[in-house]
Amino acid sequence: MNNLFAGLTAAAVLMGTASYAETTLKLVEVITSPERTEVLRGVVDEFEANNPDVTVEIVSLPWGSAFEKLATMVAGGDIPDVVEMPDSWQALYAGSGQLASLKDHVAGWEHGATLTDKTVAMGSQSGDLYMIPYGFYLRAMFYNKKLLAEAGIDTPPNTMEEFMAASAAVSKLDGKHGYCLRGGPGGTNGWIMFAAAMNGTNEFFTEDGVSRINEPGSVDGIQFMIDMYQNGYAPKDSVSWGFNEIVAGFYSGTCAFLDQDPDALIAIAERMPAEDFAVIPMPVGPAGMAFPTIGYAGWSVFKATEHEDKAFDLVAALSSPEANATWAKRVGVIPIHKGADQDPYFKTEQFKGWFEELNGKEYVPTIMPFYLEQWGYFASTMLLETSQEALLGQRSAQEIADEWAGFLTEEHAKWKASQ
């Protein structure tokens, strides 16, 4: 009898233990690095400690092949509960009805009301919320205080005209230039932002589906970039500069201005004293508006999950003000909750420009038209090659604008036909 009782007791203990891990959630991250995964694991460990009945399996997909690998998983029925969702994939998965609506979950979440308006807007598609972004890669303008002072510039520029004038003044200094122009890979953002600022709109197409990139204002913005380079306000080598070169050009003191996302701040802050530089909003164009490009990613729940409530609980833990602040500081993004700018870490001149852009009506974030099938080719190959030709004086601003507009108008028509 004692042996039987002991056996039953042991079985009961085992069953009770098993029930504490009755739910397993699969979380897929797609923008991976050892540090990012470490931060993610830390938040997940705390979530598991607070939810002993849940185990979270983290699957890390390398960014270069993440899109194809996630698509293969989903097509094969190996669908994660929670996924790190880049902005460029959001329309695809939300539009095909594969993501769970988070609107009601967020409405009942204790921190839902502190999400900024732009966070909710960026996470929404067709009026429903399918993602909680975890931060923003938003363009703003770094400037070197010492170089501006040496050039006799008392106030950092607010307008495109002032930006050009300040760049010209700095370029008169021996061995110095105004702008760290990104003429090489990844330079699409600069051309798009300056064209939009000078044109007074960041709409890529008219109601009839015609590209606006060759409208007179847009051509003025493209010419602005060309003039900056050809007048010597940007280093000669910058025609081929990518991310590493422009960031190094700024922290080395070669040029006074750099438009970049918060992730560039990590490398710059390691090499420049905080008192020597600051970040301001992108300069506004003739219409008093600027259109800084914005990139983001966040957390989504697949509709196929059998544990939607638990999956959202995980998303909520990842998105809490405390967890999000830690993530933003370590990864290099602008946080998502109201009041984050009062955190001593963010309440500095180095972050001021980004928060002003997020809160100011004259700054409208620009999202690239990732829904166009050939946008990747346009941005990485076509624009790169033709813009370099224009910088080198081989083609005019109007010529490349017309070529871009023709291509994008055709791509928009293909996309429209597929809807």
GROMACS .gro file of N, CA and C in nm, residues 13-168:
model
  468
   13VAL      N    1   0.294   1.440  -0.883
   13VAL     CA    2   0.395   1.546  -0.889
   13VAL      C    3   0.442   1.569  -1.031
   14LEU      N    4   0.465   1.459  -1.105
   14LEU     CA    5   0.510   1.471  -1.243
   14LEU      C    6   0.404   1.538  -1.329
   15MET      N    7   0.277   1.499  -1.309
   15MET     CA    8   0.170   1.561  -1.387
   15MET      C    9   0.157   1.709  -1.356
   16GLY      N   10   0.174   1.742  -1.227
   16GLY     CA   11   0.167   1.883  -1.188
   16GLY      C   12   0.280   1.963  -1.250
   17THR      N   13   0.399   1.903  -1.253
   17THR     CA   14   0.514   1.970  -1.314
   17THR      C   15   0.492   1.990  -1.462
   18ALA      N   16   0.438   1.885  -1.527
   18ALA     CA   17   0.415   1.893  -1.671
   18ALA      C   18   0.316   2.004  -1.704
   19SER      N   19   0.216   2.021  -1.618
   19SER     CA   20   0.116   2.122  -1.646
   19SER      C   21   0.174   2.262  -1.641
   20TYR      N   22   0.287   2.277  -1.571
   20TYR     CA   23   0.351   2.409  -1.563
   20TYR      C   24   0.421   2.448  -1.692
   21ALA      N   25   0.439   2.356  -1.783
   21ALA     CA   26   0.499   2.386  -1.913
   21ALA      C   27   0.405   2.342  -2.024
   22GLU      N   28   0.274   2.365  -1.999
   22GLU     CA   29   0.175   2.313  -2.092
   22GLU      C   30   0.169   2.391  -2.222
   23THR      N   31   0.221   2.512  -2.225
   23THR     CA   32   0.217   2.594  -2.345
   23THR      C   33   0.359   2.625  -2.393
   24THR      N   34   0.385   2.595  -2.519
   24THR     CA   35   0.513   2.631  -2.581
   24THR      C   36   0.485   2.730  -2.693
   25LEU      N   37   0.548   2.845  -2.686
   25LEU     CA   38   0.536   2.947  -2.790
   25LEU      C   39   0.663   2.952  -2.872
   26LYS      N   40   0.647   2.956  -3.002
   26LYS     CA   41   0.763   2.970  -3.090
   26LYS      C   42   0.773   3.115  -3.134
   27LEU      N   43   0.887   3.177  -3.106
   27LEU     CA   44   0.914   3.316  -3.143
   27LEU      C   45   1.026   3.316  -3.247
   28VAL      N   46   1.001   3.376  -3.362
   28VAL     CA   47   1.102   3.384  -3.468
   28VAL      C   48   1.155   3.526  -3.477
   29GLU      N   49   1.286   3.542  -3.462
   29GLU     CA   50   1.350   3.672  -3.485
   29GLU      C   51   1.421   3.667  -3.620
   30VAL      N   52   1.416   3.778  -3.693
   30VAL     CA   53   1.468   3.777  -3.831
   30VAL      C   54   1.579   3.880  -3.854
   31ILE      N   55   1.596   3.975  -3.762
   31ILE     CA   56   1.706   4.072  -3.773
   31ILE      C   57   1.800   4.039  -3.659
   32THR      N   58   1.894   3.952  -3.686
   32THR     CA   59   1.967   3.889  -3.578
   32THR      C   60   2.111   3.938  -3.565
   33SER      N   61   2.157   3.936  -3.442
   33SER     CA   62   2.297   3.956  -3.408
   33SER      C   63   2.312   3.900  -3.267
   34PRO      N   64   2.433   3.862  -3.227
   34PRO     CA   65   2.450   3.807  -3.093
   34PRO      C   66   2.397   3.899  -2.983
   35GLU      N   67   2.420   4.031  -2.996
   35GLU     CA   68   2.376   4.123  -2.891
   35GLU      C   69   2.224   4.133  -2.889
   36ARG      N   70   2.161   4.143  -3.007
   36ARG     CA   71   2.015   4.153  -3.012
   36ARG      C   72   1.951   4.028  -2.951
   37THR      N   73   2.006   3.912  -2.985
   37THR     CA   74   1.950   3.787  -2.932
   37THR      C   75   1.968   3.780  -2.781
   38GLU      N   76   2.080   3.833  -2.732
   38GLU     CA   77   2.103   3.835  -2.587
   38GLU      C   78   1.999   3.921  -2.516
   39VAL      N   79   1.970   4.037  -2.572
   39VAL     CA   80   1.869   4.125  -2.512
   39VAL      C   81   1.733   4.058  -2.517
   40LEU      N   82   1.700   3.998  -2.631
   40LEU     CA   83   1.572   3.929  -2.646
   40LEU      C   84   1.559   3.815  -2.546
   41ARG      N   85   1.666   3.738  -2.531
   41ARG     CA   86   1.664   3.624  -2.439
   41ARG      C   87   1.641   3.670  -2.296
   42GLY      N   88   1.698   3.785  -2.261
   42GLY     CA   89   1.680   3.837  -2.126
   42GLY      C   90   1.535   3.870  -2.096
   43VAL      N   91   1.465   3.933  -2.192
   43VAL     CA   92   1.324   3.966  -2.172
   43VAL      C   93   1.240   3.838  -2.166
   44VAL      N   94   1.273   3.743  -2.255
   44VAL     CA   95   1.199   3.618  -2.259
   44VAL      C   96   1.218   3.539  -2.130
   45ASP      N   97   1.339   3.538  -2.077
   45ASP     CA   98   1.364   3.467  -1.951
   45ASP      C   99   1.276   3.523  -1.839
   46GLU      N  100   1.265   3.654  -1.834
   46GLU     CA  101   1.181   3.717  -1.731
   46GLU      C  102   1.034   3.682  -1.752
   47PHE      N  103   0.991   3.679  -1.880
   47PHE     CA  104   0.853   3.642  -1.911
   47PHE      C  105   0.825   3.499  -1.866
   48GLU      N  106   0.918   3.408  -1.892
   48GLU     CA  107   0.898   3.269  -1.851
   48GLU      C  108   0.894   3.257  -1.699
   49ALA      N  109   0.976   3.335  -1.631
   49ALA     CA  110   0.976   3.332  -1.484
   49ALA      C  111   0.841   3.378  -1.429
   50ASN      N  112   0.780   3.476  -1.497
   50ASN     CA  113   0.650   3.528  -1.453
   50ASN      C  114   0.533   3.443  -1.503
   51ASN      N  115   0.562   3.354  -1.598
   51ASN     CA  116   0.460   3.266  -1.655
   51ASN      C  117   0.514   3.123  -1.659
   52PRO      N  118   0.521   3.056  -1.545
   52PRO     CA  119   0.584   2.925  -1.537
   52PRO      C  120   0.515   2.817  -1.619
   53ASP      N  121   0.393   2.845  -1.668
   53ASP     CA  122   0.325   2.748  -1.752
   53ASP      C  123   0.358   2.766  -1.900
   54VAL      N  124   0.447   2.859  -1.932
   54VAL     CA  125   0.481   2.887  -2.072
   54VAL      C  126   0.630   2.872  -2.095
   55THR      N  127   0.664   2.805  -2.204
   55THR     CA  128   0.803   2.796  -2.249
   55THR      C  129   0.812   2.864  -2.385
   56VAL      N  130   0.913   2.945  -2.405
   56VAL     CA  131   0.931   3.016  -2.531
   56VAL      C  132   1.053   2.961  -2.604
   57GLU      N  133   1.030   2.915  -2.726
   57GLU     CA  134   1.138   2.867  -2.812
   57GLU      C  135   1.174   2.980  -2.910
   58ILE      N  136   1.298   3.028  -2.902
   58ILE     CA  137   1.343   3.134  -2.992
   58ILE      C  138   1.413   3.072  -3.113
   59VAL      N  139   1.366   3.108  -3.231
   59VAL     CA  140   1.428   3.064  -3.357
   59VAL      C  141   1.489   3.187  -3.423
   60SER      N  142   1.619   3.186  -3.445
   60SER     CA  143   1.689   3.301  -3.504
   60SER      C  144   1.720   3.273  -3.651
   61LEU      N  145   1.664   3.356  -3.737
   61LEU     CA  146   1.689   3.343  -3.881
   61LEU      C  147   1.784   3.455  -3.925
   62PRO      N  148   1.893   3.423  -3.993
   62PRO     CA  149   1.984   3.528  -4.041
   62PRO      C  150   1.914   3.617  -4.143
   63TRP      N  151   1.934   3.748  -4.131
   63TRP     CA  152   1.858   3.845  -4.210
   63TRP      C  153   1.868   3.819  -4.360
   64GLY      N  154   1.984   3.780  -4.408
   64GLY     CA  155   2.003   3.763  -4.551
   64GLY      C  156   1.909   3.663  -4.615
   65SER      N  157   1.869   3.563  -4.540
   65SER     CA  158   1.780   3.460  -4.594
   65SER      C  159   1.650   3.448  -4.515
   66ALA      N  160   1.623   3.544  -4.428
   66ALA     CA  161   1.509   3.534  -4.336
   66ALA      C  162   1.376   3.533  -4.409
   67PHE      N  163   1.361   3.617  -4.512
   67PHE     CA  164   1.233   3.626  -4.581
   67PHE      C  165   1.194   3.491  -4.640
   68GLU      N  166   1.290   3.429  -4.711
   68GLU     CA  167   1.262   3.301  -4.774
   68GLU      C  168   1.239   3.191  -4.671
   69LYS      N  169   1.318   3.191  -4.563
   69LYS     CA  170   1.306   3.086  -4.463
   69LYS      C  171   1.175   3.095  -4.386
   70LEU      N  172   1.133   3.218  -4.353
   70LEU     CA  173   1.005   3.232  -4.283
   70LEU      C  174   0.891   3.191  -4.376
   71ALA      N  175   0.898   3.232  -4.502
   71ALA     CA  176   0.793   3.195  -4.597
   71ALA      C  177   0.784   3.044  -4.612
   72THR      N  178   0.899   2.976  -4.611
   72THR     CA  179   0.900   2.830  -4.621
   72THR      C  180   0.839   2.766  -4.498
   73MET      N  181   0.872   2.822  -4.380
   73MET     CA  182   0.814   2.770  -4.255
   73MET      C  183   0.662   2.782  -4.259
   74VAL      N  184   0.614   2.899  -4.297
   74VAL     CA  185   0.470   2.924  -4.297
   74VAL      C  186   0.400   2.834  -4.399
   75ALA      N  187   0.458   2.824  -4.519
   75ALA     CA  188   0.397   2.741  -4.623
   75ALA      C  189   0.393   2.594  -4.583
   76GLY      N  190   0.492   2.552  -4.504
   76GLY     CA  191   0.499   2.413  -4.461
   76GLY      C  192   0.421   2.384  -4.335
   77GLY      N  193   0.351   2.482  -4.281
   77GLY     CA  194   0.271   2.461  -4.162
   77GLY      C  195   0.346   2.478  -4.031
   78ASP      N  196   0.475   2.510  -4.040
   78ASP     CA  197   0.555   2.533  -3.918
   78ASP      C  198   0.546   2.682  -3.885
   79ILE      N  199   0.428   2.724  -3.842
   79ILE     CA  200   0.398   2.866  -3.826
   79ILE      C  201   0.429   2.911  -3.684
   80PRO      N  202   0.513   3.011  -3.668
   80PRO     CA  203   0.544   3.059  -3.533
   80PRO      C  204   0.424   3.127  -3.470
   81ASP      N  205   0.426   3.137  -3.339
   81ASP     CA  206   0.321   3.210  -3.269
   81ASP      C  207   0.346   3.360  -3.276
   82VAL      N  208   0.471   3.398  -3.252
   82VAL     CA  209   0.511   3.539  -3.253
   82VAL      C  210   0.626   3.555  -3.350
   83VAL      N  211   0.626   3.662  -3.426
   83VAL     CA  212   0.732   3.685  -3.524
   83VAL      C  213   0.779   3.829  -3.518
   84GLU      N  214   0.907   3.849  -3.536
   84GLU     CA  215   0.962   3.983  -3.556
   84GLU      C  216   0.929   4.023  -3.699
   85MET      N  217   0.847   4.128  -3.714
   85MET     CA  218   0.792   4.165  -3.844
   85MET      C  219   0.854   4.296  -3.895
   86PRO      N  220   0.939   4.289  -3.998
   86PRO     CA  221   0.992   4.413  -4.057
   86PRO      C  222   0.883   4.490  -4.131
   87ASP      N  223   0.901   4.621  -4.143
   87ASP     CA  224   0.802   4.703  -4.211
   87ASP      C  225   0.776   4.658  -4.354
   88SER      N  226   0.881   4.611  -4.422
   88SER     CA  227   0.869   4.573  -4.562
   88SER      C  228   0.791   4.444  -4.583
   89TRP      N  229   0.765   4.368  -4.477
   89TRP     CA  230   0.688   4.244  -4.488
   89TRP      C  231   0.545   4.260  -4.437
   90GLN      N  232   0.520   4.367  -4.366
   90GLN     CA  233   0.394   4.383  -4.294
   90GLN      C  234   0.273   4.375  -4.387
   91ALA      N  235   0.278   4.448  -4.499
   91ALA     CA  236   0.164   4.450  -4.590
   91ALA      C  237   0.138   4.311  -4.648
   92LEU      N  238   0.244   4.237  -4.676
   92LEU     CA  239   0.228   4.103  -4.732
   92LEU      C  240   0.152   4.011  -4.637
   93TYR      N  241   0.199   4.003  -4.512
   93TYR     CA  242   0.138   3.908  -4.418
   93TYR      C  243   0.004   3.957  -4.363
   94ALA      N  244  -0.006   4.088  -4.340
   94ALA     CA  245  -0.135   4.141  -4.293
   94ALA      C  246  -0.238   4.138  -4.405
   95GLY      N  247  -0.194   4.175  -4.525
   95GLY     CA  248  -0.286   4.179  -4.639
   95GLY      C  249  -0.339   4.044  -4.679
   96SER      N  250  -0.264   3.938  -4.651
   96SER     CA  251  -0.309   3.803  -4.686
   96SER      C  252  -0.385   3.736  -4.572
   97GLY      N  253  -0.414   3.815  -4.467
   97GLY     CA  254  -0.497   3.764  -4.358
   97GLY      C  255  -0.429   3.665  -4.267
   98GLN      N  256  -0.296   3.669  -4.259
   98GLN     CA  257  -0.224   3.571  -4.179
   98GLN      C  258  -0.190   3.619  -4.038
   99LEU      N  259  -0.212   3.748  -4.010
   99LEU     CA  260  -0.178   3.801  -3.879
   99LEU      C  261  -0.302   3.827  -3.795
  100ALA      N  262  -0.290   3.802  -3.667
  100ALA     CA  263  -0.400   3.827  -3.574
  100ALA      C  264  -0.412   3.976  -3.546
  101SER      N  265  -0.535   4.024  -3.534
  101SER     CA  266  -0.557   4.163  -3.494
  101SER      C  267  -0.516   4.180  -3.348
  102LEU      N  268  -0.440   4.286  -3.322
  102LEU     CA  269  -0.397   4.314  -3.185
  102LEU      C  270  -0.475   4.429  -3.122
  103LYS      N  271  -0.572   4.483  -3.196
  103LYS     CA  272  -0.642   4.603  -3.149
  103LYS      C  273  -0.711   4.581  -3.015
  104ASP      N  274  -0.789   4.474  -3.003
  104ASP     CA  275  -0.859   4.449  -2.878
  104ASP      C  276  -0.762   4.413  -2.765
  105HIS      N  277  -0.656   4.339  -2.800
  105HIS     CA  278  -0.556   4.304  -2.698
  105HIS      C  279  -0.492   4.431  -2.641
  106VAL      N  280  -0.454   4.523  -2.731
  106VAL     CA  281  -0.389   4.646  -2.687
  106VAL      C  282  -0.485   4.733  -2.607
  107ALA      N  283  -0.613   4.732  -2.645
  107ALA     CA  284  -0.713   4.812  -2.573
  107ALA      C  285  -0.724   4.768  -2.428
  108GLY      N  286  -0.701   4.640  -2.401
  108GLY     CA  287  -0.710   4.590  -2.265
  108GLY      C  288  -0.577   4.578  -2.194
  109TRP      N  289  -0.471   4.624  -2.259
  109TRP     CA  290  -0.336   4.612  -2.204
  109TRP      C  291  -0.305   4.734  -2.118
  110GLU      N  292  -0.244   4.715  -2.005
  110GLU     CA  293  -0.218   4.825  -1.912
  110GLU      C  294  -0.130   4.934  -1.973
  111HIS      N  295  -0.045   4.899  -2.071
  111HIS     CA  296   0.044   4.999  -2.132
  111HIS      C  297  -0.002   5.041  -2.271
  112GLY      N  298  -0.121   4.995  -2.312
  112GLY     CA  299  -0.168   5.028  -2.446
  112GLY      C  300  -0.187   5.176  -2.469
  113ALA      N  301  -0.231   5.247  -2.367
  113ALA     CA  302  -0.260   5.390  -2.382
  113ALA      C  303  -0.135   5.474  -2.392
  114THR      N  304  -0.019   5.419  -2.355
  114THR     CA  305   0.104   5.499  -2.360
  114THR      C  306   0.180   5.481  -2.492
  115LEU      N  307   0.131   5.394  -2.580
  115LEU     CA  308   0.193   5.384  -2.712
  115LEU      C  309   0.173   5.516  -2.786
  116THR      N  310   0.276   5.566  -2.851
  116THR     CA  311   0.262   5.692  -2.924
  116THR      C  312   0.170   5.673  -3.043
  117ASP      N  313   0.114   5.783  -3.089
  117ASP     CA  314   0.023   5.776  -3.204
  117ASP      C  315   0.094   5.719  -3.327
  118LYS      N  316   0.220   5.758  -3.348
  118LYS     CA  317   0.292   5.708  -3.464
  118LYS      C  318   0.320   5.559  -3.452
  119THR      N  319   0.338   5.510  -3.329
  119THR     CA  320   0.359   5.366  -3.310
  119THR      C  321   0.236   5.289  -3.355
  120VAL      N  322   0.119   5.335  -3.313
  120VAL     CA  323  -0.006   5.269  -3.353
  120VAL      C  324  -0.027   5.281  -3.503
  121ALA      N  325   0.002   5.399  -3.558
  121ALA     CA  326  -0.017   5.420  -3.702
  121ALA      C  327   0.075   5.329  -3.784
  122MET      N  328   0.199   5.318  -3.742
  122MET     CA  329   0.294   5.236  -3.817
  122MET      C  330   0.262   5.087  -3.806
  123GLY      N  331   0.199   5.046  -3.695
  123GLY     CA  332   0.167   4.905  -3.677
  123GLY      C  333   0.035   4.865  -3.738
  124SER      N  334  -0.034   4.960  -3.802
  124SER     CA  335  -0.169   4.933  -3.854
  124SER      C  336  -0.168   4.918  -4.006
  125GLN      N  337  -0.263   4.839  -4.052
  125GLN     CA  338  -0.290   4.821  -4.194
  125GLN      C  339  -0.441   4.822  -4.212
  126SER      N  340  -0.490   4.906  -4.303
  126SER     CA  341  -0.634   4.911  -4.334
  126SER      C  342  -0.720   4.927  -4.210
  127GLY      N  343  -0.673   5.009  -4.117
  127GLY     CA  344  -0.752   5.040  -3.999
  127GLY      C  345  -0.746   4.940  -3.886
  128ASP      N  346  -0.663   4.837  -3.899
  128ASP     CA  347  -0.650   4.739  -3.791
  128ASP      C  348  -0.504   4.729  -3.749
  129LEU      N  349  -0.482   4.689  -3.625
  129LEU     CA  350  -0.347   4.683  -3.569
  129LEU      C  351  -0.295   4.540  -3.577
  130TYR      N  352  -0.186   4.522  -3.649
  130TYR     CA  353  -0.130   4.388  -3.668
  130TYR      C  354   0.013   4.375  -3.614
  131MET      N  355   0.066   4.481  -3.560
  131MET     CA  356   0.203   4.479  -3.512
  131MET      C  357   0.220   4.584  -3.405
  132ILE      N  358   0.300   4.553  -3.304
  132ILE     CA  359   0.347   4.657  -3.213
  132ILE      C  360   0.493   4.682  -3.248
  133PRO      N  361   0.523   4.792  -3.316
  133PRO     CA  362   0.663   4.822  -3.346
  133PRO      C  363   0.745   4.829  -3.218
  134TYR      N  364   0.872   4.792  -3.227
  134TYR     CA  365   0.957   4.801  -3.108
  134TYR      C  366   1.052   4.920  -3.114
  135GLY      N  367   1.039   5.001  -3.218
  135GLY     CA  368   1.124   5.120  -3.227
  135GLY      C  369   1.137   5.163  -3.371
  136PHE      N  370   1.194   5.281  -3.389
  136PHE     CA  371   1.200   5.340  -3.522
  136PHE      C  372   1.342   5.377  -3.563
  137TYR      N  373   1.373   5.343  -3.687
  137TYR     CA  374   1.494   5.391  -3.752
  137TYR      C  375   1.452   5.513  -3.832
  138LEU      N  376   1.463   5.629  -3.771
  138LEU     CA  377   1.413   5.753  -3.829
  138LEU      C  378   1.530   5.844  -3.863
  139ARG      N  379   1.531   5.898  -3.983
  139ARG     CA  380   1.639   5.987  -4.024
  139ARG      C  381   1.628   6.123  -3.958
  140ALA      N  382   1.740   6.171  -3.909
  140ALA     CA  383   1.752   6.307  -3.859
  140ALA      C  384   1.895   6.352  -3.891
  141MET      N  385   1.928   6.478  -3.860
  141MET     CA  386   2.055   6.534  -3.903
  141MET      C  387   2.152   6.553  -3.786
  142PHE      N  388   2.263   6.477  -3.790
  142PHE     CA  389   2.374   6.501  -3.698
  142PHE      C  390   2.448   6.625  -3.744
  143TYR      N  391   2.498   6.705  -3.647
  143TYR     CA  392   2.585   6.815  -3.687
  143TYR      C  393   2.700   6.831  -3.587
  144ASN      N  394   2.814   6.873  -3.640
  144ASN     CA  395   2.936   6.892  -3.563
  144ASN      C  396   2.941   7.037  -3.514
  145LYS      N  397   2.926   7.056  -3.383
  145LYS     CA  398   2.920   7.191  -3.327
  145LYS      C  399   3.049   7.269  -3.352
  146LYS      N  400   3.163   7.203  -3.336
  146LYS     CA  401   3.291   7.272  -3.352
  146LYS      C  402   3.312   7.323  -3.494
  147LEU      N  403   3.277   7.239  -3.593
  147LEU     CA  404   3.295   7.281  -3.731
  147LEU      C  405   3.202   7.396  -3.768
  148LEU      N  406   3.078   7.393  -3.717
  148LEU     CA  407   2.988   7.504  -3.747
  148LEU      C  408   3.038   7.633  -3.682
  149ALA      N  409   3.087   7.624  -3.560
  149ALA     CA  410   3.139   7.742  -3.492
  149ALA      C  411   3.260   7.798  -3.566
  150GLU      N  412   3.349   7.707  -3.609
  150GLU     CA  413   3.469   7.749  -3.681
  150GLU      C  414   3.434   7.817  -3.813
  151ALA      N  415   3.321   7.773  -3.873
  151ALA     CA  416   3.278   7.831  -4.001
  151ALA      C  417   3.192   7.955  -3.983
  152GLY      N  418   3.169   7.994  -3.856
  152GLY     CA  419   3.092   8.115  -3.829
  152GLY      C  420   2.942   8.094  -3.832
  153ILE      N  421   2.899   7.969  -3.817
  153ILE     CA  422   2.755   7.939  -3.817
  153ILE      C  423   2.708   7.933  -3.672
  154ASP      N  424   2.622   8.027  -3.634
  154ASP     CA  425   2.576   8.035  -3.494
  154ASP      C  426   2.462   7.938  -3.462
  155THR      N  427   2.376   7.913  -3.561
  155THR     CA  428   2.257   7.831  -3.538
  155THR      C  429   2.251   7.720  -3.641
  156PRO      N  430   2.227   7.596  -3.599
  156PRO     CA  431   2.217   7.487  -3.698
  156PRO      C  432   2.100   7.511  -3.792
  157PRO      N  433   2.108   7.461  -3.913
  157PRO     CA  434   2.007   7.492  -4.016
  157PRO      C  435   1.870   7.431  -3.986
  158ASN      N  436   1.768   7.506  -4.025
  158ASN     CA  437   1.630   7.458  -4.013
  158ASN      C  438   1.569   7.430  -4.149
  159THR      N  439   1.617   7.502  -4.252
  159THR     CA  440   1.562   7.488  -4.387
  159THR      C  441   1.667   7.430  -4.481
  160MET      N  442   1.621   7.386  -4.597
  160MET     CA  443   1.712   7.333  -4.699
  160MET      C  444   1.809   7.443  -4.744
  161GLU      N  445   1.759   7.564  -4.758
  161GLU     CA  446   1.843   7.677  -4.800
  161GLU      C  447   1.953   7.702  -4.697
  162GLU      N  448   1.917   7.699  -4.569
  162GLU     CA  449   2.017   7.720  -4.464
  162GLU      C  450   2.116   7.604  -4.458
  163PHE      N  451   2.068   7.484  -4.486
  163PHE     CA  452   2.154   7.366  -4.488
  163PHE      C  453   2.260   7.380  -4.598
  164MET      N  454   2.219   7.425  -4.715
  164MET     CA  455   2.314   7.446  -4.825
  164MET      C  456   2.415   7.555  -4.788
  165ALA      N  457   2.368   7.664  -4.730
  165ALA     CA  458   2.457   7.775  -4.694
  165ALA      C  459   2.557   7.733  -4.587
  166ALA      N  460   2.511   7.658  -4.486
  166ALA     CA  461   2.602   7.612  -4.381
  166ALA      C  462   2.705   7.515  -4.436
  167SER      N  463   2.662   7.428  -4.527
  167SER     CA  464   2.755   7.333  -4.589
  167SER      C  465   2.861   7.406  -4.670
  168ALA      N  466   2.819   7.511  -4.739
  168ALA     CA  467   2.914   7.591  -4.818
  168ALA      C  468   3.016   7.658  -4.726
   0.00000   0.00000   0.00000
